mmCIF file of C-alpha atoms in Angstrom:
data_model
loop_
_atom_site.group_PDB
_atom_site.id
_atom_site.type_symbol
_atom_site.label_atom_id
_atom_site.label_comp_id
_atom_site.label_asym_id
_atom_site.label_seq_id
_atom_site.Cartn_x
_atom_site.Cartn_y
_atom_site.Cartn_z
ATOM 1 C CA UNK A 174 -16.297 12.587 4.848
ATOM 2 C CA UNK A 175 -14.603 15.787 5.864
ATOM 3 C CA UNK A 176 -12.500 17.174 3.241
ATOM 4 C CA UNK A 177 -12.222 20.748 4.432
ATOM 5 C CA UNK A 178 -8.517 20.815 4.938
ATOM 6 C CA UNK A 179 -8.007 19.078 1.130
ATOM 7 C CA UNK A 180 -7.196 15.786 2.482
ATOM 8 C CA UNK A 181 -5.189 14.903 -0.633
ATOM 9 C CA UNK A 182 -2.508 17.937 -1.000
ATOM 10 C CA UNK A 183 -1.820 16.953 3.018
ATOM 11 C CA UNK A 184 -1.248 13.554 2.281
ATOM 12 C CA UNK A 185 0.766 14.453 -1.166
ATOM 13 C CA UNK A 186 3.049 16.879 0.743
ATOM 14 C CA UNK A 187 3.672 13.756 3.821
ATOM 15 C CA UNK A 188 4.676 11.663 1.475
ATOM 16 C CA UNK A 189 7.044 13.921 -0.867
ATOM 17 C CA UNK A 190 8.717 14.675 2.258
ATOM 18 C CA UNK A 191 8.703 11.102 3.130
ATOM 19 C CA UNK A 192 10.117 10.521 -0.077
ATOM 20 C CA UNK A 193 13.112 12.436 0.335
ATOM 21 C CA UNK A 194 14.073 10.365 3.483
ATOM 22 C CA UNK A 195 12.936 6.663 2.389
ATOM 23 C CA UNK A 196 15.212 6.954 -0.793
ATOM 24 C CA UNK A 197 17.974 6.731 1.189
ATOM 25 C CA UNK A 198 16.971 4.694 3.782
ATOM 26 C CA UNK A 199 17.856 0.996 4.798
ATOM 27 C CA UNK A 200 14.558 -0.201 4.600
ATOM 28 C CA UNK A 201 14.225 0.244 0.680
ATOM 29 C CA UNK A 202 17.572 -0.613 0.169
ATOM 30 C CA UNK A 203 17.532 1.341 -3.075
ATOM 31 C CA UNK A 204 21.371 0.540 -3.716
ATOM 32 C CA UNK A 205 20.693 -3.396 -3.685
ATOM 33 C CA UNK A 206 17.808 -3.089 -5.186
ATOM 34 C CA UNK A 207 19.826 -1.169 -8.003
ATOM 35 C CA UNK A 208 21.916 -4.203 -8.011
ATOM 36 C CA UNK A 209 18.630 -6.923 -9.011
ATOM 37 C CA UNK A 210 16.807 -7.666 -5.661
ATOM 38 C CA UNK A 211 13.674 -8.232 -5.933
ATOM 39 C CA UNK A 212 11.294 -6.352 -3.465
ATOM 40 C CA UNK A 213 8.137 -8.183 -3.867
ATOM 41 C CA UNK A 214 7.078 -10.351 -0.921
ATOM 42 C CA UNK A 215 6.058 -14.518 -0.803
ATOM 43 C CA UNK A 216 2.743 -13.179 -0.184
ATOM 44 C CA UNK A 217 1.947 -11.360 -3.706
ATOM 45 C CA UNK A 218 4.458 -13.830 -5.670
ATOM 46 C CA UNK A 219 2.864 -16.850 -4.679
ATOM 47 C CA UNK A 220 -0.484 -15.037 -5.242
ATOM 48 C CA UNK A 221 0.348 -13.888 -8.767
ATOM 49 C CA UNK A 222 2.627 -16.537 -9.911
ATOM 50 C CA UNK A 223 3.830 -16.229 -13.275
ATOM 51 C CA UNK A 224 3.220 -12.574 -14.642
ATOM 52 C CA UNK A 225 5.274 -12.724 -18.070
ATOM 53 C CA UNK A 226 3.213 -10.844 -20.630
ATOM 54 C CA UNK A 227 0.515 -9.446 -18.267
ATOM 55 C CA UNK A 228 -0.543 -6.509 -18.107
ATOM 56 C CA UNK A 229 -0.431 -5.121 -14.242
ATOM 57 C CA UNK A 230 -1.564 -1.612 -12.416
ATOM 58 C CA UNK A 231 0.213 -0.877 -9.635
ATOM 59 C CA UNK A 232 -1.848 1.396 -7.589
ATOM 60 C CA UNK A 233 -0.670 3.660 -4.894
ATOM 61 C CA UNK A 234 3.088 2.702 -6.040
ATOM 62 C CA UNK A 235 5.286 4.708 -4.198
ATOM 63 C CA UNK A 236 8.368 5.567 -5.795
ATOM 64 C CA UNK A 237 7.868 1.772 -7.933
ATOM 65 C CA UNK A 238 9.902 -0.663 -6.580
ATOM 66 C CA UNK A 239 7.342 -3.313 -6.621
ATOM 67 C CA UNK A 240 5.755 -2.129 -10.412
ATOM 68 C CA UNK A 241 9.799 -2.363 -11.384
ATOM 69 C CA UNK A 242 10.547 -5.571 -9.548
ATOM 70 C CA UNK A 243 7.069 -6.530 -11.731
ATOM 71 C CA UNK A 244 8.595 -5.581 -14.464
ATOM 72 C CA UNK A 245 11.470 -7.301 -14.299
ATOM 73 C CA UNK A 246 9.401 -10.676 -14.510
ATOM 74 C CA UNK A 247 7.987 -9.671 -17.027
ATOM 75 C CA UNK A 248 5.042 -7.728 -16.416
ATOM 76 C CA UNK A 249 3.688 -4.759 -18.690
ATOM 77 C CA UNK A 250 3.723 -2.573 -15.450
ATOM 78 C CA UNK A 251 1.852 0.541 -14.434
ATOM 79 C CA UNK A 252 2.419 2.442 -11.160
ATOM 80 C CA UNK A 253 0.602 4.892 -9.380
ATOM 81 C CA UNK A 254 0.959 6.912 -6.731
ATOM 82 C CA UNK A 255 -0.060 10.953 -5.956
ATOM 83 C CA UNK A 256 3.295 11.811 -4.594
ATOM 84 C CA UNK A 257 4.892 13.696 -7.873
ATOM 85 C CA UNK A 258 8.412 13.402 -6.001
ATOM 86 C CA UNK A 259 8.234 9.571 -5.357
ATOM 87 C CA UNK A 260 7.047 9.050 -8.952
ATOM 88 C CA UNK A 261 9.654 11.256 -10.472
ATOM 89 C CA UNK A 262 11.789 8.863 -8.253
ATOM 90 C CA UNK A 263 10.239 5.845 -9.853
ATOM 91 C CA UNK A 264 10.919 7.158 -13.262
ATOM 92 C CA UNK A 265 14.485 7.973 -12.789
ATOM 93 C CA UNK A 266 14.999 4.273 -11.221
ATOM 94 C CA UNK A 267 12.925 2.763 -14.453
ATOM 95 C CA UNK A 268 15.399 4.478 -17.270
ATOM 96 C CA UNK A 269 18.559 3.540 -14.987
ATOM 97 C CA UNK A 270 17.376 -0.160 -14.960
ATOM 98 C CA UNK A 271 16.525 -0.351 -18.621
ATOM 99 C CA UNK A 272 12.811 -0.863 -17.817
ATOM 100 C CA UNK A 273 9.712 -0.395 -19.474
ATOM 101 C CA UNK A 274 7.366 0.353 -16.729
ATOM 102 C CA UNK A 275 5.101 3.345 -17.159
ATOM 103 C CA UNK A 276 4.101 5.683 -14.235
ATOM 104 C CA UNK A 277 1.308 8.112 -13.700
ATOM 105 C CA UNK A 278 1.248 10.704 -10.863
ATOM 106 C CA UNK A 279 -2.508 11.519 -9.788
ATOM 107 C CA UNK A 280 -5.045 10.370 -6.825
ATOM 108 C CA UNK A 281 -6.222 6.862 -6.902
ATOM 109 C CA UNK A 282 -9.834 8.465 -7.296
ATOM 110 C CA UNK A 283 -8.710 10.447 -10.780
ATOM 111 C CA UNK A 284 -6.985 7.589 -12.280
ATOM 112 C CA UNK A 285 -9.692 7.314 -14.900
ATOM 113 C CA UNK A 286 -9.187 10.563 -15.920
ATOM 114 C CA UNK A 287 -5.134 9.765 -16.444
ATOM 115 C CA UNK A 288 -4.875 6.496 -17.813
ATOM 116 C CA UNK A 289 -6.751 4.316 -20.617
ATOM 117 C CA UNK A 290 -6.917 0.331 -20.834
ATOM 118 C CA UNK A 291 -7.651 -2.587 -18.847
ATOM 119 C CA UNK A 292 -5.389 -4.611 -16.912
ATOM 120 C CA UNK A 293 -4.969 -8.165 -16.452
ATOM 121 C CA UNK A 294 -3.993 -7.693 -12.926
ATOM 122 C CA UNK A 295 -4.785 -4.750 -10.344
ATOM 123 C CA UNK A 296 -2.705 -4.767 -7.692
ATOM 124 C CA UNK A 297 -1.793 -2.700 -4.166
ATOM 125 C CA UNK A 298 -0.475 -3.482 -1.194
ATOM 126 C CA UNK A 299 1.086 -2.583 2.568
ATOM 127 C CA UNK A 300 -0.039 0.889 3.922
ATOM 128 C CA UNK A 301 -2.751 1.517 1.085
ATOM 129 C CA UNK A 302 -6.115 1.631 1.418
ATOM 130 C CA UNK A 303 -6.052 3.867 4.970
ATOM 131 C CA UNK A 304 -5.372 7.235 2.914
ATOM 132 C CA UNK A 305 -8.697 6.707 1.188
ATOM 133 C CA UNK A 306 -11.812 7.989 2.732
ATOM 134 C CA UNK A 307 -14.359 6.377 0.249
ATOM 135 C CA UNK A 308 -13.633 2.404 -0.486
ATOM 136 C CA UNK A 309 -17.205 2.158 -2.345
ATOM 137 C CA UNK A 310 -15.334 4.748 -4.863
ATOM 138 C CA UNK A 311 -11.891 3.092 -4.809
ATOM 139 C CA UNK A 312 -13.502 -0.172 -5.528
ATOM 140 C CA UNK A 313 -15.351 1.500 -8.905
ATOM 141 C CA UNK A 314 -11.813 2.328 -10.195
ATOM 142 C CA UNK A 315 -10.203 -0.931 -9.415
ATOM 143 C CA UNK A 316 -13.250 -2.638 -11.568
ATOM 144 C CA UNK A 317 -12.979 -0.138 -13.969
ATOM 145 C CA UNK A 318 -9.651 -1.112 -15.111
ATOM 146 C CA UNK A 319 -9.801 -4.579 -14.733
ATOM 147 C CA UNK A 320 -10.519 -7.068 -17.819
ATOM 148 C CA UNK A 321 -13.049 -9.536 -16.993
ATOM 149 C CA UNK A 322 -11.529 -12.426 -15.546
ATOM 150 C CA UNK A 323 -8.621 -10.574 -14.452
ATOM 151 C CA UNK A 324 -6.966 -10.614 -11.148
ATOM 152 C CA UNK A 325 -6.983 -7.888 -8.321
ATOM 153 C CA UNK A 326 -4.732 -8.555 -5.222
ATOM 154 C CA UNK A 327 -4.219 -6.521 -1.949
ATOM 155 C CA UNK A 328 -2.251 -7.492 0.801
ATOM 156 C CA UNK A 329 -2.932 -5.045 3.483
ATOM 157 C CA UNK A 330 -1.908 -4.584 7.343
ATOM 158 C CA UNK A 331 -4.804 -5.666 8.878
ATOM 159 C CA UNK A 332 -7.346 -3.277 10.506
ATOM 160 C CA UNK A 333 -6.423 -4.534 13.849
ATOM 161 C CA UNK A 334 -3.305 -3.186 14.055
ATOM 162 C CA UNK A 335 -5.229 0.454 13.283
ATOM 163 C CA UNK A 336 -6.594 0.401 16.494
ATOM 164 C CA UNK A 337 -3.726 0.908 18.407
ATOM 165 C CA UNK A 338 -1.626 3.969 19.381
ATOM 166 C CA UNK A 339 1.654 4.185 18.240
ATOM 167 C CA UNK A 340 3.559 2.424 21.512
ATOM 168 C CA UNK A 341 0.849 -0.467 20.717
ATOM 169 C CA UNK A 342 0.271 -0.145 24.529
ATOM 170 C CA UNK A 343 -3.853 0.794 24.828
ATOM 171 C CA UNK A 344 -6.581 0.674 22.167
ATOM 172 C CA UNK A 345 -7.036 4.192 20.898
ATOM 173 C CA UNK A 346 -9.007 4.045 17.593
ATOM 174 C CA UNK A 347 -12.387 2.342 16.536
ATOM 175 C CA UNK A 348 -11.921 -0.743 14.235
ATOM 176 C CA UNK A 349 -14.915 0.861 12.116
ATOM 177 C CA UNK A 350 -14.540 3.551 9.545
ATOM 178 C CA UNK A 351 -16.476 6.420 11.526
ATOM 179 C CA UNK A 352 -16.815 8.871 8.687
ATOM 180 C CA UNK A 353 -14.400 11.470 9.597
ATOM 181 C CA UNK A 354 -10.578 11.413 9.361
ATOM 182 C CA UNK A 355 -8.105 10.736 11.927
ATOM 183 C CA UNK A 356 -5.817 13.707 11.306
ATOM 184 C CA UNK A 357 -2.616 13.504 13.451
ATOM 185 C CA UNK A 358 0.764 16.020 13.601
ATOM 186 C CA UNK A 359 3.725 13.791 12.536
ATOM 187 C CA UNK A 360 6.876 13.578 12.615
ATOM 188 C CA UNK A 361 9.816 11.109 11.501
ATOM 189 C CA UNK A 362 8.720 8.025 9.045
ATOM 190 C CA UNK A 363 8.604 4.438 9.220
ATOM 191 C CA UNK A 364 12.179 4.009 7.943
ATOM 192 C CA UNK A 365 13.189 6.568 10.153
ATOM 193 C CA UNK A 366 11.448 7.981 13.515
ATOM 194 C CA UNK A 367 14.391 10.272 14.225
ATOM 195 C CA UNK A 368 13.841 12.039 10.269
ATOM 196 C CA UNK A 369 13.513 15.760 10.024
ATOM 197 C CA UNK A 370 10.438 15.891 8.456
ATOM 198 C CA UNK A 371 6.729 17.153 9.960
ATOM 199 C CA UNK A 372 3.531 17.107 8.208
ATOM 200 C CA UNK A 373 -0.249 16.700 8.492
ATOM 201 C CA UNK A 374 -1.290 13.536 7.532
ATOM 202 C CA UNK A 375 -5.435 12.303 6.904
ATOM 203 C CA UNK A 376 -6.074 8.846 7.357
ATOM 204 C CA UNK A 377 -9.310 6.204 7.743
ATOM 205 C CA UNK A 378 -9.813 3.350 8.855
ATOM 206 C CA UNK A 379 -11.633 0.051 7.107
ATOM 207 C CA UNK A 380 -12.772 -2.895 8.727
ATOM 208 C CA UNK A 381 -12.411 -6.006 6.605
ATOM 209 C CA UNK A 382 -15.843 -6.334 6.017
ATOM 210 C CA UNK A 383 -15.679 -2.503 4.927
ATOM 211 C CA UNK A 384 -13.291 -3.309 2.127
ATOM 212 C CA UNK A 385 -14.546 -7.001 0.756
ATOM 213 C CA UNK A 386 -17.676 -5.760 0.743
ATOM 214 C CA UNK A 387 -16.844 -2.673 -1.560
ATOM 215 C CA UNK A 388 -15.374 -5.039 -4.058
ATOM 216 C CA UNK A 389 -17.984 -7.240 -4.031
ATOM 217 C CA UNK A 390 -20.450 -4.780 -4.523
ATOM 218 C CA UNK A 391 -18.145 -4.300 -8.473
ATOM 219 C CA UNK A 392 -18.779 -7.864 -8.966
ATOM 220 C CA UNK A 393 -15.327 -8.853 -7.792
ATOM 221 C CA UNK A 394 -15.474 -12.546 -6.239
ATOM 222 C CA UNK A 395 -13.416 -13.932 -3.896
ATOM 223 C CA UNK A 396 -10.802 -16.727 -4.740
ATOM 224 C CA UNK A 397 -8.668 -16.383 -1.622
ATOM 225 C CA UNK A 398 -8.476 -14.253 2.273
ATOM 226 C CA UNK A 399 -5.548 -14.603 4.522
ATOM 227 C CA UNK A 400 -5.108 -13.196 7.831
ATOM 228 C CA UNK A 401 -0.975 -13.476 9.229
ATOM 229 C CA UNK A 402 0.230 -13.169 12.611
ATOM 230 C CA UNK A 403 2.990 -11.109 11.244
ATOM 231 C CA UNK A 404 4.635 -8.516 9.119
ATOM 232 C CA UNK A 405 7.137 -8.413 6.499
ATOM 233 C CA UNK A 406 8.471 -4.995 7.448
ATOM 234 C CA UNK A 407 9.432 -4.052 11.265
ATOM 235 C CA UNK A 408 7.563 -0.229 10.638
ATOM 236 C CA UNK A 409 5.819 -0.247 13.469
ATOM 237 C CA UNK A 410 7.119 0.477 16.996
ATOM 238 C CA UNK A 411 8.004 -2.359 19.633
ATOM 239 C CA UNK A 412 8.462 -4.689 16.792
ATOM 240 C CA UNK A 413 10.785 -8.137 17.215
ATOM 241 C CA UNK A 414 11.739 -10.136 14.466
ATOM 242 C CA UNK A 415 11.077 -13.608 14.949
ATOM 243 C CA UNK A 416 13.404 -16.821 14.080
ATOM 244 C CA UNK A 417 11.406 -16.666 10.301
ATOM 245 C CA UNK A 418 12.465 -13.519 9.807
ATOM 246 C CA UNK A 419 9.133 -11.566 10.195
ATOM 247 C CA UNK A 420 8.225 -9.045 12.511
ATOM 248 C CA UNK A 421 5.510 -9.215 15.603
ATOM 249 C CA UNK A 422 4.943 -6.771 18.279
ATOM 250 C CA UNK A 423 6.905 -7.343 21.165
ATOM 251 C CA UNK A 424 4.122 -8.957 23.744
ATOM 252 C CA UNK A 425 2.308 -9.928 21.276
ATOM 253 C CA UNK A 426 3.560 -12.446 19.423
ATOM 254 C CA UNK A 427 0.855 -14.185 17.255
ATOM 255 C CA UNK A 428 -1.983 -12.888 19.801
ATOM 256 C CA UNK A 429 -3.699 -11.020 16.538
ATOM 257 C CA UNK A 430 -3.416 -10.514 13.075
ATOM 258 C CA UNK A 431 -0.793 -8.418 11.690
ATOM 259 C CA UNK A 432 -1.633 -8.394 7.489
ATOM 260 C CA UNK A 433 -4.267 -9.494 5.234
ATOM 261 C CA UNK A 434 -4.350 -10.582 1.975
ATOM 262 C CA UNK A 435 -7.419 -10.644 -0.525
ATOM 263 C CA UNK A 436 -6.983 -12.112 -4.102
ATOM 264 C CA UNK A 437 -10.036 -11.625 -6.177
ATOM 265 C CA UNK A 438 -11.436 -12.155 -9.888
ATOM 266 C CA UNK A 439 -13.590 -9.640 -12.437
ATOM 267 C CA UNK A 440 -16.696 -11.688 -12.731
ATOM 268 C CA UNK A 441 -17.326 -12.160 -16.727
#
């Protein structure tokens, strides 16, 4: 793992700027949102089901739309995320909505250091796990904070799509988690390609059998794996949205999977 250019404070700083843009942007949809929509995705609801009274961590929350759409179905919610500008974000949003969600701004890694209890659901998704060098690790802190018998989800975009360049027109990166970062120049965000913004951003990538295999090692078991030919968000370029409404890349089209899902249990 080479953490020589502080891998973190590179990725905080990417996504405070990326803050700033995806406040605004269509893609959040911050003003209907506002209004009562509901940002959570068939995937997780279906997953979780009925939340009322539970307690749920939120990890790597962005600026909280999910932990508040959480919360406003009940859930004690918890979101985290190392950007300080998204979560000052989140906060703002959770005292204009009359919520009672709680956010903490740190790494996933010093979580334990930040926040006390257990949860009965852990739960991340979309864009995630591929700013964290060390699963083995981030799989200690999602057992750490989860009660026996309690719930961890992840929906993810699956490690396929990783190995692409950005056009999706050649294979460019291994499948496999090689040990050192990919470290790319950036510019623009998802929501916006065209944004002002440039950064350094560190990223890994996980094969699927990289990241069950970390959380079984915590004595996680497995109650559920999906792999979808699709994506609920069109961040990626040469995407076309199909007559369901979900995106696929342009050429494509249900050739190879586009997200994951993994819904586990805390073995007692």
């Amino acid at each position: 793992m080479d953490a020589s250019a502080d891998y973190i404070e590179m990725n905080r700083h990417a996504w405070n700027l990326r803050t700033g843009v995806h406040k605004d942007s269509a893609f959040y949809d911050l003003i209907s949102f506002k209004q009562g929509k509901n940002s959570l995705n068939p995937l997780e609801l279906e997953a979780l089901g009925d939340v009322s009274g539970k307690k749920l961590l939120h990890l790597q929350c962005h600026f909280g739309q999910d932990t508040l759409s959480w919360a406003r179905l009940g859930a004690e919610a918890t979101g985290v995320d190392l950007s300080d500008e998204a979560i000052v974000l989140a906060r703002q949003l959770n005292e204009e909505l009359g919520l009672d969600a709680e956010f903490v701004c740190c790494n996933v890694y010093d979580l334990p250091q930040h926040l006390e209890g257990q949860f009965d659901v852990v739960f991340t998704t979309y864009g995630v796990i591929g700013w964290l060098p060390d699963l083995e690790k981030w799989a200690q802190v999602v057992a750490h904070f989860l009660k026996p018998g309690g719930t961890f989800f992840l929906a993810e975009f699956h490690p396929a799509v990783w190995m692409f360049d950005n056009e999706f027109t050649r294979v460019q990166y291994s499948y496999f988690n090689n040990g050192g970062p990919i470290i790319e120049e950036s510019s623009g965000t998802y929501t916006d390609r065209d944004a002002p913004i440039h950064y350094t951003e560190y990223s890994w990538n996980h094969a699927l059998s990289e990241v069950l295999g970390a959380l079984l090692n915590q004595n996680l078991q497995l109650r559920e794996i999906q792999e979808l030919p699709y994506s609920y968000y069109n961040c990626f370029a040469n995407m076309v949205q199909g007559p369901d409404g979900f995106w696929r890349i342009k050429g494509m089209e249900d050739k190879h999977p586009l997200m994951y899902s993994l819904k586990m249990v805390m073995g007692t």
